[in-house]
Coordinates of C-alpha atoms in Angstrom, one line a residue:
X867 CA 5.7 -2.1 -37.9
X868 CA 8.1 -2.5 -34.9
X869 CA 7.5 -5.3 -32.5
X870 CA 7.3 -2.9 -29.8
X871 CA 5.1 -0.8 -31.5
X872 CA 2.5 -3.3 -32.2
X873 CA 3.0 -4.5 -28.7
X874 CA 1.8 -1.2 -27.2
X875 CA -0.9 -0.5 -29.7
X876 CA -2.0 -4.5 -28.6
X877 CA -2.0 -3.8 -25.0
X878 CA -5.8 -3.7 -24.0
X879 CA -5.8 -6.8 -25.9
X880 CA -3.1 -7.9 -24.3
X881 CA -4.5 -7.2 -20.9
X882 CA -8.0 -8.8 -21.7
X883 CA -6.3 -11.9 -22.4
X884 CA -4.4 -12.0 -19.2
X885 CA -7.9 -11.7 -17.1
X886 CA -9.4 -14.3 -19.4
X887 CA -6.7 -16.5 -18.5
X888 CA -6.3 -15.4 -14.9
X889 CA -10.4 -16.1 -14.6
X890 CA -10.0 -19.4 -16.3
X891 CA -7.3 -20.6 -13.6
X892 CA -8.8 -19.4 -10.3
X893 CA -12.4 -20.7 -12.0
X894 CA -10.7 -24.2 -12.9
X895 CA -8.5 -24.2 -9.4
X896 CA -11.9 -23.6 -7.5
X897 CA -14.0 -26.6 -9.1
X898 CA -10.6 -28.7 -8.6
X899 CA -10.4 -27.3 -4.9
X900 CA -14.2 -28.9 -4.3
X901 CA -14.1 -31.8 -6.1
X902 CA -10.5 -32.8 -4.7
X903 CA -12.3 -32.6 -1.4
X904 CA -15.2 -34.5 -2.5
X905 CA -13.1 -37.6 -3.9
X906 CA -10.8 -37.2 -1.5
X907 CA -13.4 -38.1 1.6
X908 CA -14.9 -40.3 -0.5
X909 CA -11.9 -42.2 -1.1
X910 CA -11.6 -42.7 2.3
X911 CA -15.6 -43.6 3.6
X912 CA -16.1 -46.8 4.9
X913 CA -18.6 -47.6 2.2
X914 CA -17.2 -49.9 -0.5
X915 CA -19.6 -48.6 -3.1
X916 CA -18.6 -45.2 -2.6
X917 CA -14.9 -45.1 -2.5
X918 CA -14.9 -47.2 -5.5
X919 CA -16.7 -44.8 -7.4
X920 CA -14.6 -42.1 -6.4
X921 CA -11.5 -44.3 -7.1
X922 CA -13.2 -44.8 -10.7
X923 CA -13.3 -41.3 -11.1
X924 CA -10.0 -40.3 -9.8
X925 CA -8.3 -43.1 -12.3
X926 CA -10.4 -42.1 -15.3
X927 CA -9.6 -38.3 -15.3
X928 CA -5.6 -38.9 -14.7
X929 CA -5.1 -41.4 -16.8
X930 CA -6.7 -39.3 -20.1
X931 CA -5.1 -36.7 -21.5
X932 CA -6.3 -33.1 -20.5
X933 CA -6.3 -32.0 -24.4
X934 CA -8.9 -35.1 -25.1
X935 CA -11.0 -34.1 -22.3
X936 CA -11.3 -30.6 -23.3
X937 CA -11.5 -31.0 -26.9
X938 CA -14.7 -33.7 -25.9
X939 CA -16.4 -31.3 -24.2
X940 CA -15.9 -28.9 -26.6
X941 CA -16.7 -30.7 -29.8
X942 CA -18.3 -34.7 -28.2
X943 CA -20.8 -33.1 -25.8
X944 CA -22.8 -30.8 -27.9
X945 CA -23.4 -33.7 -30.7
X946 CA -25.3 -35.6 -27.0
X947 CA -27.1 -32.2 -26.7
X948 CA -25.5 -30.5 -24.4
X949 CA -23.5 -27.1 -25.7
X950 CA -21.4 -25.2 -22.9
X951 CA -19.6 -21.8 -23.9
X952 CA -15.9 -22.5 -24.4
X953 CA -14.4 -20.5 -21.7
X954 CA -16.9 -23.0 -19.4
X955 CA -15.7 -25.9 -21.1
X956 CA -11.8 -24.9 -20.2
X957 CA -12.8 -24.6 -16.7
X958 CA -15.0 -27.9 -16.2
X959 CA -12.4 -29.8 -17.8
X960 CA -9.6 -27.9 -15.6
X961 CA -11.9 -28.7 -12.5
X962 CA -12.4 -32.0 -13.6
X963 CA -8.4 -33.0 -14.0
X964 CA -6.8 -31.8 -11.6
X965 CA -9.3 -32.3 -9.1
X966 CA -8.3 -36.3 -9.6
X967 CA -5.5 -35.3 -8.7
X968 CA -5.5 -33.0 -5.8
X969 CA -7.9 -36.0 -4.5
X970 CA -5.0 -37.8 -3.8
X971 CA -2.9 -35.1 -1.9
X972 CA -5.8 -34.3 0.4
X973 CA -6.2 -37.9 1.0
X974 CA -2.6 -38.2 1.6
X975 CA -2.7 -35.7 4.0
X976 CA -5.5 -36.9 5.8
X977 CA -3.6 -40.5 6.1
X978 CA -0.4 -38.5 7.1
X979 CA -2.8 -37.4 10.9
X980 CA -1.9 -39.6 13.5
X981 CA -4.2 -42.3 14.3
X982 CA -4.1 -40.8 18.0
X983 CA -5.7 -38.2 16.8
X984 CA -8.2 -39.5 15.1
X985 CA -9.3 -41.8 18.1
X986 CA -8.9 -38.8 20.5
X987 CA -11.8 -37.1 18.8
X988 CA -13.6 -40.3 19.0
X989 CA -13.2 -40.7 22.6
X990 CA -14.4 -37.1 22.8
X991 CA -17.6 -37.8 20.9
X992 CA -16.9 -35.7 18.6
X993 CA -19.3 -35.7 15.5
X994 CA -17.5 -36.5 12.3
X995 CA -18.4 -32.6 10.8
X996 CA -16.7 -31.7 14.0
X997 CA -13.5 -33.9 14.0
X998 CA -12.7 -33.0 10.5
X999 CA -13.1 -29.1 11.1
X1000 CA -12.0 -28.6 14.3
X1001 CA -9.2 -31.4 14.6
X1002 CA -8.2 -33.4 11.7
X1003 CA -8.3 -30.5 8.7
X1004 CA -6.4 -27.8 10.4
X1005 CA -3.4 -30.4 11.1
X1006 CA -3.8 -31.7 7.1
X1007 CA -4.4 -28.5 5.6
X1008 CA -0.5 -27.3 5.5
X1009 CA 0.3 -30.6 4.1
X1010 CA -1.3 -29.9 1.2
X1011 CA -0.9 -26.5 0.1
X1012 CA 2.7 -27.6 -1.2
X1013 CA 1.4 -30.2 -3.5
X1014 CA -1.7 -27.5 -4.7
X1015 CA 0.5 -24.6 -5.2
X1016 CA 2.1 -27.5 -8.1
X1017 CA -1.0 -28.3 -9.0
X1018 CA -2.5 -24.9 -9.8
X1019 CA 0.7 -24.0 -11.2
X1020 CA 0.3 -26.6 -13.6
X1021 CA -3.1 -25.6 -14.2
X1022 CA -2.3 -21.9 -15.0
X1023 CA 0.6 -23.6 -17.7
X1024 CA -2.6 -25.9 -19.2
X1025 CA -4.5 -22.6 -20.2
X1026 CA -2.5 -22.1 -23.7
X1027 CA -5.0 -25.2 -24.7
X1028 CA -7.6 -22.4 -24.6
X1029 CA -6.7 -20.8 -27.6
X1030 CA -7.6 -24.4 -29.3
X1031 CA -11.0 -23.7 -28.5
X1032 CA -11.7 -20.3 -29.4
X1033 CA -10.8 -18.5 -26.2
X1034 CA -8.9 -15.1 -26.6
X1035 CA -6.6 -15.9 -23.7
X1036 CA -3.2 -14.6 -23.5
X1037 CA -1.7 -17.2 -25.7
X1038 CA -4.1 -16.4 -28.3
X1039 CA -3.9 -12.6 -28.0
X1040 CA 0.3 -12.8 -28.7
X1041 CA 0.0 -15.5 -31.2
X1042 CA -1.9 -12.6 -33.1
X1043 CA 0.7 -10.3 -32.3
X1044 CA 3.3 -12.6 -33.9
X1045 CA 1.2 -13.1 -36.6
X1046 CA 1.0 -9.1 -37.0
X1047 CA 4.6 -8.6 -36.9
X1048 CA 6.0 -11.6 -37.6
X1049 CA 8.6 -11.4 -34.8
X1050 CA 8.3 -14.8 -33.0
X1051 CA 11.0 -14.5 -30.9
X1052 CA 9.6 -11.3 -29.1
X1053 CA 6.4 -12.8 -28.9
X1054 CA 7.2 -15.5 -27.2
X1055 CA 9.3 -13.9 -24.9
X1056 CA 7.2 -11.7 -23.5
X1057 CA 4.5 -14.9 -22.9
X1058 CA 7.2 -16.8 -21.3
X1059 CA 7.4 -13.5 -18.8
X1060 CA 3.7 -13.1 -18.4
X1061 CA 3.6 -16.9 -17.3
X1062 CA 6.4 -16.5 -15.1
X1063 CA 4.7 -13.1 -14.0
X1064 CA 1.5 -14.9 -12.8
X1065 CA 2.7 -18.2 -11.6
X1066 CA 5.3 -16.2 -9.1
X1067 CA 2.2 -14.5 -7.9
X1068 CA 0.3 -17.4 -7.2
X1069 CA 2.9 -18.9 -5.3
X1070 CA 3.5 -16.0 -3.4
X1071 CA -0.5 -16.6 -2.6
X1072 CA -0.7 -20.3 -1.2
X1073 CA 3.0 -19.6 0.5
X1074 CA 0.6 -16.8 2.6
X1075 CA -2.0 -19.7 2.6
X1076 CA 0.9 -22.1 4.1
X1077 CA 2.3 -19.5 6.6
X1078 CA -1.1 -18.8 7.8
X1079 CA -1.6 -22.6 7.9
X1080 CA 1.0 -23.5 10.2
X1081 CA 0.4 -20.0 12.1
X1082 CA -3.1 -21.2 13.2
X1083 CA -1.9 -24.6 13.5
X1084 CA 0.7 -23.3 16.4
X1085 CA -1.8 -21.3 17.8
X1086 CA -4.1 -24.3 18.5
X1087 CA -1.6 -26.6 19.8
X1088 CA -0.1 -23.2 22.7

């Protein structure tokens, strides 16, 4: 059987895996959204207690391997009782890593608001929900969509490690197909396209996200 044979017989296959892995990357880029927000404050409160556990956190999760963590929660954590479906273990451990480190861009871009605008919301008696949503954010937020658009584009090229754990992800799906035809070339062509594919169309997403940023951000200060 022809490689392009098999590969049209294989496309609903094909196409299930692309949503799989499509689900597990905006899934895994959401958790890492809330918990690089949640570090990344706490980094910065003025309680010692609290940005050292967030600093222990952030450390842990970027200095171990992404691969270890993942293959943990899928094989450690259901010896301790506690069994998660793989496709939830991808994205926990997804949300997990790279939320350590988009902790440390939205706490660079926090840093990166000048002080006098910090202390103008002060003098304004502003509450501190109110500074950070209606001052400080909106000048931060363009900073960092840069930095994520690298980070969930790393995160999309981390899914392959699904296929390690049983997930019929787009790797999976045309490692079978190579298998089938034995035509590794092809194969792996194509997946090289489909990442390409999906990765330009994330990008063209957050570079909306940035335009519209800055956009807002122009309003505000007319």
């Amino acid at each position: 059987m022809s490689f392009l044979t098999a590969f049209v017989r294989s496309l609903p296959s094909i196409w299930d895996g692309i949503q799989i892995t499509v689900l597990a990357t905006l899934l895994g880029a959401l958790l890492a959204l809330v918990l690089s927000f949640v570090l990344g404050l706490a980094a910065r409160s003025r309680h010692l207690l609290v940005r050292g556990l967030a600093r222990a956190v952030v450390e842990f999760f970027r200095g171990t391997s992404l691969y270890v963590q993942l293959f943990w929660l899928f094989f450690a954590l259901p010896i301790l009782g506690f069994k998660l479906v793989p496709l939830a273990c991808a994205v926990l451990a997804f949300g997990l890593n790279y939320g350590a480190y988009g902790s440390e861009v939205v706490r660079g871009a926090l840093a990166a608001v000048p002080r006098a605008q910090w202390e103008a919301t002060v003098a304004l008696n502003m509450t501190p929900w109110q500074r950070m949503r209606k001052v400080i954010l909106p000048q931060a937020w363009p900073q960092m969509i840069p930095p994520f658009n690298n980070l969930l584009i790393q995160l999309l090229k981390s899914t392959p490690l699904l296929s390690l754990i049983t997930v019929s992800d787009i790797t999976f799906q045309m490692d079978q197909l190579r298998s089938a035809t034995g035509d590794t070339k092809a194969a792996y062509l194509v997946l090289l396209v489909i990442y390409f594919v999906l990765a330009y169309a994330l990008t063209l997403c957050m570079n909306g996200l940035e335009a519209l940023g800055k956009a807002r951000l122009g309003q505000g200060r007319a």
